[in-house]
Short mmCIF file of C-alpha atoms and ligand atoms in Angstrom, two decimals:
data_model
loop_
_atom_site.label_atom_id
_atom_site.label_comp_id
_atom_site.label_asym_id
_atom_site.label_seq_id
_atom_site.Cartn_x
_atom_site.Cartn_y
_atom_site.Cartn_z
CA MET N 1 -11.93 23.18 -22.42
CA LYS N 2 -14.73 20.38 -22.22
CA THR N 3 -15.69 19.12 -19.28
CA MET N 4 -13.80 15.68 -19.33
CA ILE N 5 -16.35 12.65 -18.22
CA GLU N 6 -15.95 9.68 -16.16
CA PRO N 7 -15.34 7.20 -18.93
CA TYR N 8 -17.93 4.60 -17.02
CA ARG N 9 -21.47 4.92 -15.98
CA SER N 10 -22.55 3.47 -12.40
CA ARG N 11 -25.41 0.37 -12.72
CA VAL N 12 -24.89 -0.35 -8.72
CA VAL N 13 -24.51 2.53 -5.81
CA GLU N 14 -23.86 2.23 -2.95
CA PRO N 15 -25.71 4.79 -0.08
CA ILE N 16 -23.56 7.55 2.03
CA HIS N 17 -24.64 7.55 5.79
CA MET N 18 -24.58 11.42 6.18
CA THR N 19 -23.29 12.61 9.78
CA THR N 20 -23.44 15.78 11.61
CA ARG N 21 -20.74 17.20 12.94
CA GLU N 22 -21.58 16.52 16.61
CA GLN N 23 -21.84 12.88 15.62
CA ARG N 24 -18.32 12.78 14.03
CA GLU N 25 -16.75 14.72 17.22
CA GLU N 26 -18.16 11.67 19.23
CA PHE N 27 -16.86 8.74 16.59
CA ILE N 28 -13.35 9.99 16.38
CA ARG N 29 -13.23 10.56 20.28
CA ASP N 30 -14.43 6.66 20.25
CA ALA N 31 -11.95 6.26 17.54
CA HIS N 32 -9.17 7.23 19.76
CA TYR N 33 -8.06 9.96 17.11
CA ASN N 34 -7.10 7.83 14.73
CA PRO N 35 -9.13 7.89 11.23
CA PHE N 36 -8.23 4.16 10.71
CA LEU N 37 -9.86 2.83 13.86
CA LEU N 38 -13.30 4.57 12.60
CA LYS N 39 -16.10 2.86 11.40
CA ALA N 40 -16.56 2.65 7.44
CA GLU N 41 -20.32 4.01 7.86
CA GLN N 42 -19.09 7.14 10.15
CA VAL N 43 -17.18 8.57 6.99
CA ILE N 44 -19.16 10.50 4.13
CA ILE N 45 -16.23 10.69 1.70
CA ASP N 46 -13.44 7.98 1.99
CA PHE N 47 -9.91 9.30 0.62
CA VAL N 48 -8.27 7.26 3.31
CA THR N 49 -6.88 5.11 0.73
CA ASP N 50 -6.72 4.07 -2.97
CA SER N 51 -6.01 0.39 -1.89
CA GLY N 52 -8.73 -2.50 -2.51
CA THR N 53 -11.43 0.27 -2.59
CA SER N 54 -12.18 0.23 -6.76
CA ALA N 55 -14.98 -0.54 -8.05
CA LEU N 56 -15.29 -3.79 -10.20
CA SER N 57 -16.36 -3.79 -14.24
CA THR N 58 -18.56 -5.79 -15.56
CA ARG N 59 -16.25 -7.93 -17.28
CA GLN N 60 -14.21 -8.25 -13.59
CA TRP N 61 -17.82 -9.65 -12.49
CA SER N 62 -18.69 -11.56 -15.44
CA GLY N 63 -15.51 -13.04 -14.82
CA MET N 64 -15.84 -13.74 -11.45
CA LEU N 65 -19.05 -15.40 -12.45
CA GLY N 66 -17.55 -18.07 -14.57
CA ALA N 67 -14.21 -18.82 -12.43
CA ASP N 68 -12.60 -22.00 -11.86
CA GLU N 69 -12.82 -22.97 -7.48
CA SER N 70 -10.83 -25.70 -8.21
CA PHE N 71 -7.68 -26.52 -5.33
CA THR N 72 -5.31 -26.54 -7.30
CA GLY N 73 -4.30 -25.96 -10.94
CA SER N 74 -8.00 -23.79 -11.87
CA ARG N 75 -8.68 -22.35 -14.64
CA SER N 76 -8.91 -18.88 -13.76
CA PHE N 77 -5.14 -19.17 -12.47
CA TYR N 78 -3.81 -20.32 -15.82
CA ARG N 79 -5.72 -17.06 -16.97
CA PHE N 80 -4.52 -14.71 -14.28
CA ARG N 81 -0.67 -16.36 -14.93
CA GLU N 82 -1.47 -15.95 -18.89
CA ALA N 83 -2.41 -11.88 -18.38
CA ALA N 84 0.37 -10.82 -15.84
CA GLN N 85 3.23 -12.91 -17.66
CA SER N 86 2.33 -11.07 -21.07
CA LEU N 87 2.69 -7.62 -19.38
CA LEU N 88 4.96 -8.63 -17.23
CA GLY N 89 7.35 -10.77 -19.03
CA HIS N 90 9.61 -12.42 -16.47
CA ARG N 91 9.47 -16.11 -16.02
CA HIS N 92 7.77 -17.01 -12.89
CA ILE N 93 4.24 -15.85 -11.75
CA ILE N 94 3.32 -16.31 -8.16
CA PRO N 95 0.24 -15.26 -6.51
CA CYS N 96 -0.41 -14.08 -3.12
CA HIS N 97 -3.16 -12.32 -1.10
CA GLN N 98 -2.01 -8.83 -1.10
CA GLY N 99 1.33 -6.41 -1.47
CA ARG N 100 2.90 -7.08 2.08
CA ALA N 101 2.42 -11.05 1.61
CA ALA N 102 4.59 -10.62 -1.64
CA GLU N 103 7.25 -8.49 0.64
CA HIS N 104 7.18 -11.07 3.47
CA LEU N 105 7.60 -13.89 0.87
CA ILE N 106 10.71 -12.31 -0.78
CA ALA N 107 11.79 -11.07 2.71
CA HIS N 108 11.87 -14.65 3.82
CA ALA N 109 12.98 -16.53 1.13
CA VAL N 110 15.91 -14.59 0.30
CA ILE N 111 16.83 -11.70 3.06
CA LYS N 112 20.20 -12.33 5.17
CA PRO N 113 20.66 -11.00 8.31
CA GLY N 114 23.26 -8.44 7.36
CA ASP N 115 21.98 -7.53 4.05
CA VAL N 116 21.18 -3.70 2.54
CA ILE N 117 18.50 -3.18 0.40
CA PHE N 118 18.45 0.53 -1.69
CA SER N 119 15.73 2.13 -2.55
CA ASN N 120 14.00 5.58 -3.97
CA THR N 121 11.49 5.23 -0.81
CA HIS N 122 10.36 1.71 0.15
CA PHE N 123 6.66 1.64 1.62
CA ALA N 124 6.10 1.58 5.25
CA THR N 125 4.82 -2.10 5.14
CA THR N 126 8.29 -2.99 2.48
CA ARG N 127 10.73 -1.62 5.06
CA GLU N 128 9.50 -3.08 8.24
CA ASN N 129 9.50 -6.82 6.08
CA PHE N 130 12.71 -6.37 5.07
CA GLU N 131 13.92 -4.85 8.60
CA GLU N 132 12.59 -7.78 9.78
CA ALA N 133 14.47 -10.09 7.55
CA GLY N 134 17.65 -8.40 8.96
CA ALA N 135 18.40 -6.20 6.48
CA VAL N 136 18.97 -2.42 6.74
CA ALA N 137 16.62 -0.73 4.10
CA ARG N 138 17.59 2.71 2.95
CA ASP N 139 15.95 5.38 0.70
CA LEU N 140 18.10 7.32 -1.46
CA PRO N 141 14.95 9.60 -3.16
CA ILE N 142 16.22 12.58 -4.99
CA PRO N 143 16.92 15.85 -3.40
CA GLU N 144 13.82 17.16 -5.62
CA ALA N 145 11.49 14.41 -3.74
CA LEU N 146 11.91 16.32 -0.39
CA ASP N 147 10.71 20.05 -1.81
CA PRO N 148 7.00 20.14 -1.87
CA ALA N 149 7.05 22.94 -4.28
CA SER N 150 9.80 21.56 -6.74
CA PRO N 151 8.32 21.05 -10.39
CA HIS N 152 10.43 18.50 -10.93
CA PRO N 153 8.40 16.06 -13.74
CA PHE N 154 9.99 12.99 -11.98
CA LYS N 155 10.52 12.94 -8.10
CA GLY N 156 10.21 9.47 -7.74
CA ASN N 157 13.25 8.80 -9.23
CA ILE N 158 16.15 7.67 -7.11
CA ASP N 159 19.47 9.32 -6.59
CA LEU N 160 21.67 7.78 -9.09
CA ASN N 161 24.76 9.44 -7.44
CA ARG N 162 24.16 8.20 -4.14
CA LEU N 163 22.96 4.68 -5.39
CA GLU N 164 26.23 3.94 -7.02
CA GLY N 165 28.16 5.75 -3.82
CA SER N 166 26.17 3.74 -1.64
CA ILE N 167 26.95 0.06 -3.22
CA ARG N 168 30.30 0.69 -3.38
CA GLU N 169 30.60 1.85 0.54
CA ALA N 170 28.11 -1.20 1.36
CA GLY N 171 29.96 -3.68 -0.38
CA PRO N 172 28.15 -5.23 -3.89
CA GLU N 173 28.26 -8.69 -1.86
CA HIS N 174 25.63 -6.90 1.03
CA VAL N 175 23.73 -5.25 -1.60
CA ARG N 176 20.59 -8.44 -1.69
CA PHE N 177 18.79 -6.43 -4.38
CA VAL N 178 17.53 -2.23 -5.08
CA VAL N 179 13.76 -1.61 -5.25
CA ILE N 180 12.18 1.03 -6.88
CA THR N 181 8.65 2.13 -6.07
CA VAL N 182 6.14 3.20 -8.54
CA THR N 183 4.91 5.50 -7.94
CA ASP N 184 6.57 6.99 -4.92
CA ASN N 185 3.80 6.26 -2.55
CA SER N 186 5.47 7.88 0.91
CA HIS N 187 6.48 11.15 -1.03
CA GLY N 188 3.22 12.04 -2.52
CA GLY N 189 2.79 9.43 -5.67
CA GLN N 190 5.49 11.07 -7.95
CA PRO N 191 6.45 8.62 -11.01
CA VAL N 192 9.79 7.68 -11.78
CA SER N 193 11.35 8.23 -15.27
CA LEU N 194 12.04 5.36 -18.10
CA ALA N 195 15.55 7.42 -17.83
CA ASN N 196 15.85 6.52 -14.29
CA LEU N 197 14.92 3.15 -14.35
CA ARG N 198 17.18 2.52 -17.09
CA ALA N 199 20.10 4.03 -15.65
CA ALA N 200 19.30 2.59 -12.24
CA GLN N 201 19.28 -0.47 -14.02
CA GLU N 202 22.87 -0.19 -15.84
CA ILE N 203 24.56 0.49 -12.30
CA CYS N 204 22.70 -2.59 -10.87
CA ARG N 205 23.92 -5.06 -13.73
CA ARG N 206 27.45 -3.66 -13.31
CA HIS N 207 27.40 -4.48 -9.66
CA GLY N 208 25.35 -8.19 -10.30
CA ILE N 209 22.68 -6.73 -8.03
CA PRO N 210 18.72 -7.65 -9.01
CA LEU N 211 16.65 -4.37 -10.11
CA LEU N 212 13.23 -5.32 -8.59
CA LEU N 213 10.20 -2.58 -8.88
CA ASP N 214 7.60 -2.29 -6.10
CA ALA N 215 4.68 -1.55 -8.79
CA ALA N 216 1.84 -1.57 -7.13
CA ARG N 217 1.14 1.80 -9.33
CA PHE N 218 3.06 0.68 -12.79
CA ALA N 219 -0.22 1.88 -14.66
CA GLU N 220 -0.39 5.46 -13.28
CA ASN N 221 3.60 5.28 -13.29
CA ALA N 222 3.82 4.51 -16.90
CA TYR N 223 0.63 6.78 -17.91
CA LEU N 224 2.31 9.51 -16.12
CA ILE N 225 6.03 8.77 -17.91
CA LYS N 226 3.90 8.76 -21.48
CA LEU N 227 2.57 12.53 -20.37
CA ARG N 228 5.84 13.56 -19.42
CA GLU N 229 9.12 11.69 -20.70
CA GLU N 230 9.66 12.44 -24.65
CA GLU N 231 10.39 9.14 -25.37
CA ALA N 232 7.47 8.06 -24.60
CA ARG N 233 5.09 10.43 -26.45
CA ARG N 234 4.24 7.78 -28.81
CA MET N 235 4.06 4.78 -26.57
CA THR N 236 0.91 3.21 -25.47
CA ALA N 237 0.34 3.08 -21.90
CA ARG N 238 0.71 -0.57 -22.23
CA GLU N 239 4.35 0.05 -24.32
CA VAL N 240 5.58 1.80 -21.40
CA ALA N 241 4.82 -0.28 -18.70
CA GLN N 242 5.70 -3.34 -20.45
CA ALA N 243 9.63 -1.21 -21.20
CA MET N 244 9.33 -0.55 -17.34
CA PHE N 245 9.14 -4.24 -16.20
CA HIS N 246 11.54 -5.43 -19.15
CA LEU N 247 14.45 -3.36 -17.30
CA THR N 248 14.13 -5.37 -13.99
CA ASP N 249 14.80 -8.95 -12.72
CA GLY N 250 11.80 -9.24 -10.86
CA VAL N 251 8.56 -6.98 -9.69
CA PHE N 252 6.58 -7.57 -6.53
CA MET N 253 3.49 -6.17 -6.06
CA SER N 254 -0.30 -4.96 -4.85
CA LEU N 255 -3.08 -5.82 -6.85
CA LYS N 256 -5.58 -3.93 -4.88
CA LYS N 257 -4.28 -0.10 -6.31
CA ASP N 258 -3.78 -0.25 -10.11
CA GLY N 259 -4.41 -4.31 -10.00
CA LEU N 260 -8.01 -3.09 -9.26
CA GLY N 261 -8.55 -6.19 -7.02
CA ASN N 262 -10.36 -5.88 -3.75
CA THR N 263 -7.77 -7.99 -3.15
CA GLY N 264 -4.33 -9.35 -4.69
CA GLY N 265 -0.53 -9.83 -4.56
CA LEU N 266 2.11 -11.16 -6.98
CA ILE N 267 5.63 -11.98 -7.69
CA SER N 268 6.87 -12.10 -10.97
CA ILE N 269 10.66 -13.26 -11.54
CA ASN N 270 13.02 -14.59 -13.86
CA SER N 271 15.46 -16.54 -11.09
CA ASP N 272 14.63 -19.98 -10.79
CA GLU N 273 16.32 -20.59 -7.51
CA TRP N 274 14.37 -17.32 -5.85
CA ALA N 275 11.30 -18.75 -7.28
CA GLU N 276 11.91 -21.93 -5.98
CA LYS N 277 12.44 -20.27 -2.33
CA ILE N 278 9.24 -18.25 -2.91
CA ARG N 279 7.22 -20.83 -3.55
CA ILE N 280 8.26 -23.12 -0.99
CA ARG N 281 7.36 -19.77 1.45
CA LEU N 282 4.27 -19.47 -0.60
CA LEU N 283 3.04 -23.47 0.64
CA VAL N 284 3.75 -22.57 4.01
CA SER N 285 2.54 -19.47 4.30
CA GLU N 286 -0.12 -18.39 1.67
CA GLY N 287 -1.53 -21.42 -0.09
CA VAL N 288 -0.65 -23.69 -3.00
CA THR N 289 1.46 -22.45 -6.00
CA THR N 290 -1.68 -21.76 -8.32
CA ALA N 291 -3.37 -19.44 -5.96
CA GLY N 292 -1.40 -18.28 -3.27
CA GLY N 293 -4.19 -17.89 -0.84
CA LEU N 294 -6.73 -16.48 -3.48
CA ALA N 295 -9.86 -17.23 -4.79
CA GLY N 296 -10.67 -18.21 -8.38
CA ARG N 297 -13.08 -15.78 -8.82
CA ASP N 298 -9.86 -13.22 -7.52
CA LEU N 299 -7.77 -14.55 -10.11
CA GLU N 300 -10.79 -14.13 -13.13
CA SER N 301 -11.08 -10.16 -11.68
CA LEU N 302 -7.63 -9.45 -11.71
CA ALA N 303 -6.82 -11.14 -15.16
CA VAL N 304 -9.25 -8.51 -16.76
CA ALA N 305 -7.67 -5.65 -14.19
CA PHE N 306 -4.01 -5.94 -16.34
CA ASP N 307 -6.16 -4.71 -19.41
CA GLU N 308 -8.67 -2.33 -17.86
CA ALA N 309 -5.18 -0.62 -15.54
CA LEU N 310 -3.83 0.23 -18.92
CA ASP N 311 -7.01 1.78 -20.80
CA GLU N 312 -5.71 5.49 -21.66
CA ASN N 313 -9.25 6.72 -21.63
CA TYR N 314 -9.40 6.01 -17.76
CA LEU N 315 -5.71 6.84 -17.28
CA ALA N 316 -6.64 10.08 -18.43
CA TYR N 317 -9.45 10.48 -16.58
CA ARG N 318 -7.88 9.19 -13.41
CA ILE N 319 -5.25 11.56 -13.81
CA ALA N 320 -7.51 14.82 -14.65
CA SER N 321 -9.80 13.97 -12.12
CA THR N 322 -6.86 14.29 -9.53
CA CYS N 323 -5.39 17.60 -10.89
CA ALA N 324 -8.60 19.29 -10.49
CA LEU N 325 -8.68 18.21 -7.33
CA GLY N 326 -5.66 19.81 -6.40
CA GLU N 327 -5.73 22.71 -8.73
CA GLN N 328 -9.12 23.37 -6.84
CA LEU N 329 -7.47 22.71 -3.00
CA ALA N 330 -4.28 25.33 -4.15
CA ALA N 331 -6.80 27.66 -5.43
CA GLY N 332 -8.29 28.21 -1.96
CA GLY N 333 -4.61 28.60 -0.65
CA VAL N 334 -3.83 25.14 0.33
CA PRO N 335 -0.36 24.34 0.77
CA VAL N 336 -0.21 21.14 -1.98
CA LEU N 337 2.23 19.34 -3.00
CA ARG N 338 3.63 19.63 -6.45
CA PRO N 339 3.28 18.17 -8.97
CA PHE N 340 -0.07 16.52 -8.95
CA GLY N 341 0.67 12.26 -9.16
CA ALA N 342 -2.21 10.61 -9.82
CA HIS N 343 -3.78 8.45 -7.02
CA ALA N 344 -3.70 10.98 -4.40
CA ILE N 345 -3.57 14.76 -3.33
CA TYR N 346 -0.84 15.36 -0.97
CA VAL N 347 -1.13 18.46 1.95
CA ASP N 348 1.90 20.18 3.70
CA GLY N 349 0.85 19.24 6.70
CA ARG N 350 3.54 21.79 8.42
CA ALA N 351 2.35 24.25 6.40
CA PHE N 352 -1.23 23.66 6.86
CA CYS N 353 -0.62 24.19 10.65
CA PRO N 354 2.36 26.09 11.79
CA HIS N 355 1.35 26.64 15.36
CA LEU N 356 1.79 22.42 15.17
CA PRO N 357 5.42 21.53 16.56
CA ASP N 358 6.04 18.07 15.35
CA GLU N 359 5.20 16.68 18.28
CA GLN N 360 1.79 17.57 17.84
CA LEU N 361 1.89 15.69 14.57
CA PRO N 362 0.52 18.45 12.48
CA ALA N 363 -0.56 16.37 9.57
CA TRP N 364 -2.18 13.62 11.63
CA SER N 365 -4.14 16.63 13.63
CA LEU N 366 -5.07 18.11 10.38
CA SER N 367 -6.41 14.54 8.86
CA VAL N 368 -8.62 14.41 12.10
CA ALA N 369 -9.62 17.96 11.71
CA LEU N 370 -10.63 17.40 8.75
CA TYR N 371 -13.17 14.30 9.32
CA VAL N 372 -14.63 16.21 12.21
CA HIS N 373 -15.14 19.67 9.35
CA GLY N 374 -16.80 17.57 7.14
CA GLY N 375 -16.58 13.81 7.20
CA VAL N 376 -13.80 13.31 4.76
CA ARG N 377 -11.25 10.24 6.17
CA SER N 378 -7.68 10.78 4.92
CA TRP N 379 -4.18 9.61 5.69
CA GLU N 380 -0.89 10.76 6.93
CA THR N 381 2.19 9.79 5.50
CA GLY N 382 4.42 11.62 7.67
CA ASN N 383 4.95 12.14 11.64
CA VAL N 384 3.22 8.70 12.72
CA MET N 385 3.82 7.06 9.91
CA MET N 386 7.82 7.65 9.69
CA GLY N 387 8.66 9.36 12.72
CA ARG N 388 11.34 7.15 14.93
CA ARG N 389 12.04 7.52 18.50
CA ASP N 390 15.73 6.63 19.66
CA LYS N 391 16.16 3.23 21.22
CA ALA N 392 16.67 4.74 24.55
CA GLY N 393 13.06 6.19 23.95
CA GLY N 394 14.56 9.92 24.20
CA ARG N 395 14.64 12.43 21.20
CA TRP N 396 12.33 12.13 17.83
CA THR N 397 13.75 11.94 14.65
CA TRP N 398 10.63 13.64 11.70
CA PRO N 399 10.70 12.37 8.48
CA ALA N 400 11.45 15.39 5.62
CA LEU N 401 7.80 15.79 4.92
CA ASP N 402 4.94 15.55 7.05
CA LEU N 403 1.73 15.20 4.79
CA LEU N 404 -2.01 14.34 4.61
CA ARG N 405 -2.89 12.45 2.05
CA LEU N 406 -6.16 12.28 0.01
CA ALA N 407 -6.16 8.62 -1.99
CA ILE N 408 -8.92 8.50 -4.70
CA PRO N 409 -10.23 5.04 -5.34
CA ARG N 410 -10.59 4.28 -8.57
CA ARG N 411 -13.71 4.69 -10.60
CA VAL N 412 -16.00 5.09 -7.14
CA TYR N 413 -16.38 8.69 -6.94
CA SER N 414 -17.62 11.60 -8.87
CA SER N 415 -16.46 14.83 -9.23
CA ASN N 416 -19.06 16.09 -7.32
CA HIS N 417 -17.43 13.96 -4.11
CA LEU N 418 -14.26 15.61 -5.03
CA SER N 419 -14.95 18.92 -4.53
CA TYR N 420 -17.06 18.59 -1.78
CA ALA N 421 -13.44 17.31 0.13
CA ALA N 422 -11.77 20.35 -1.81
CA GLU N 423 -14.38 22.61 -0.29
CA THR N 424 -14.23 21.36 3.12
CA LEU N 425 -10.21 21.62 3.36
CA ILE N 426 -10.47 24.98 1.87
CA ASP N 427 -12.74 25.61 4.74
CA LEU N 428 -10.47 24.14 7.17
CA PHE N 429 -7.81 26.06 5.76
CA GLU N 430 -9.51 29.78 6.44
CA ARG N 431 -10.02 28.36 9.90
CA ARG N 432 -6.93 26.19 10.07
CA HIS N 433 -5.31 28.01 13.80
CA GLU N 434 -8.51 25.65 15.16
CA VAL N 435 -6.89 22.67 14.06
CA ARG N 436 -6.07 21.05 17.74
CA GLY N 437 -2.94 19.29 17.98
CA LEU N 438 -2.61 15.37 19.19
CA ARG N 439 -0.17 13.23 20.98
CA PHE N 440 -0.01 9.85 21.24
CA ILE N 441 -1.25 7.77 24.06
CA TYR N 442 -0.62 4.22 22.57
CA ARG N 443 2.14 3.67 19.66
CA PRO N 444 2.91 0.18 18.69
CA PRO N 445 6.66 -0.83 18.11
CA VAL N 446 6.15 -0.96 14.23
CA LEU N 447 3.36 0.78 11.85
CA ALA N 448 1.86 3.35 14.08
CA GLN N 449 -0.43 4.80 12.17
CA PHE N 450 -2.59 1.35 11.95
CA VAL N 451 -3.32 0.85 15.81
CA ALA N 452 -1.93 4.01 17.52
CA THR N 453 -4.11 5.69 19.70
CA PHE N 454 -4.20 9.58 20.82
CA GLU N 455 -5.47 12.07 22.64
CA PRO N 456 -5.97 16.14 22.09
CA VAL N 457 -2.86 18.20 23.31
N1 LIG S 1 3.38 -0.88 -1.91
C1 LIG S 1 3.13 0.19 -1.83
C2 LIG S 1 4.21 1.01 -3.02
C3 LIG S 1 1.80 0.61 -1.12
O1 LIG S 1 1.05 1.51 -1.26
C4 LIG S 1 1.71 -0.65 -0.41
C5 LIG S 1 0.62 -0.37 0.11
C6 LIG S 1 1.94 -1.86 -0.22
C7 LIG S 1 3.50 -2.21 -0.98
C8 LIG S 1 1.38 -2.98 0.47
O2 LIG S 1 0.52 -3.46 -0.49
O3 LIG S 1 -1.68 -2.81 0.77
O4 LIG S 1 -1.48 -4.88 -0.25
O5 LIG S 1 -0.11 -5.08 1.44
N2 LIG S 1 -0.45 0.79 0.33
C9 LIG S 1 -1.70 1.35 0.83
C10 LIG S 1 -2.00 2.43 1.11
C11 LIG S 1 -1.71 1.08 1.97
O6 LIG S 1 -2.90 3.25 1.03
O7 LIG S 1 -0.88 3.06 0.15
P1 LIG S 1 -0.58 -4.10 0.66
#
């Protein structure tokens, strides 16, 4: 097979600071064994997130130079709205500063205490926002999503039988909405099929419940549908994305992932009543309705990105390069979650570190060891992010999967960078018994991963 090349070239470069193992041991100790608390320049390859870390294109930069920074009604907003609306198709387009702001606005504008919200899987911030507003946020992934080896092509699907049963059990009048996260970031970046979305919409419509998408990775989901679902084979990625959005009553999204923005978020919604409530909240907490806390140049950059994110040369390369990383790791024996998605490769922390019990946070400990070993920063979506302790502060409930995530910033790293990260992790796998367990020192009540501190056991 021919080498698949990056369908872009670099004209601006940022040097990487090289570090030694001894330095990294000191850096991570000073960061209390939380890779989030490292300084970015202490990292060689940064796979902590694909969020807000994309390289901007020449088209985005040239749009930004022509931006209109008027306080309200700026030309850049109307360009943004036009680009978003022609893709998403809803009546109202409301910008905001990032994904969790969109979640917060929806939570405070439309959720009432006692509401129930069902999802394939709520992302961590989504769950916190909805629960803070008094709702119960319940996940209904299909059983295959929790099996790291299952080859199911759409492990992001919502379990339709459980959705129907759970709506009946809760009473449809208590279900404020159903939200499907594309792709399912917490369970391996797995896509949701068009057939599943359509069936979920049918169930929601029958019960009079709105269906929303958390569409942070809509373009990658659309392209994975095109590759894996028969009915979409001859559609363009844009047509698939439009078909996904067409099935919904509304969408909220971070524009820092597939939106190719360094910041940004939006809510796209049909209901006039919800839009009014959301805009009032927006004025209180984010900014005017034609900016939502974003600068004109952000809106310009995002307007261009709705187009670039769905470029099929870019998406084909994105998915092929992520798969190549996954295959290299698998060939080295590393227990990786399959099938590979698009934005990240996930490693099974418990299988990598069988000598570490859940209390010693296998995937988190592995991410610290990986940083020390080769300066590669990753993120855990597992015991630290999703572990829950009962009210009395006693027993822990651990999530079904304890994963280390290597999230790949868009258009930033070359194949050699990916290969270096794979070699580092494979080398660590060969001496995996050396990975030391960690335990919490400080654990905040919510979103522990961002600020918690740890010590070696
Ligand atoms: N929804 C999903 C599916 C996400 O992955 C994220 C962020 C958000 C919502 C929140 O968006 O960061 O713009 O406020 N995920 C990042 C990550 C943090 O690394 O996966 P945000």
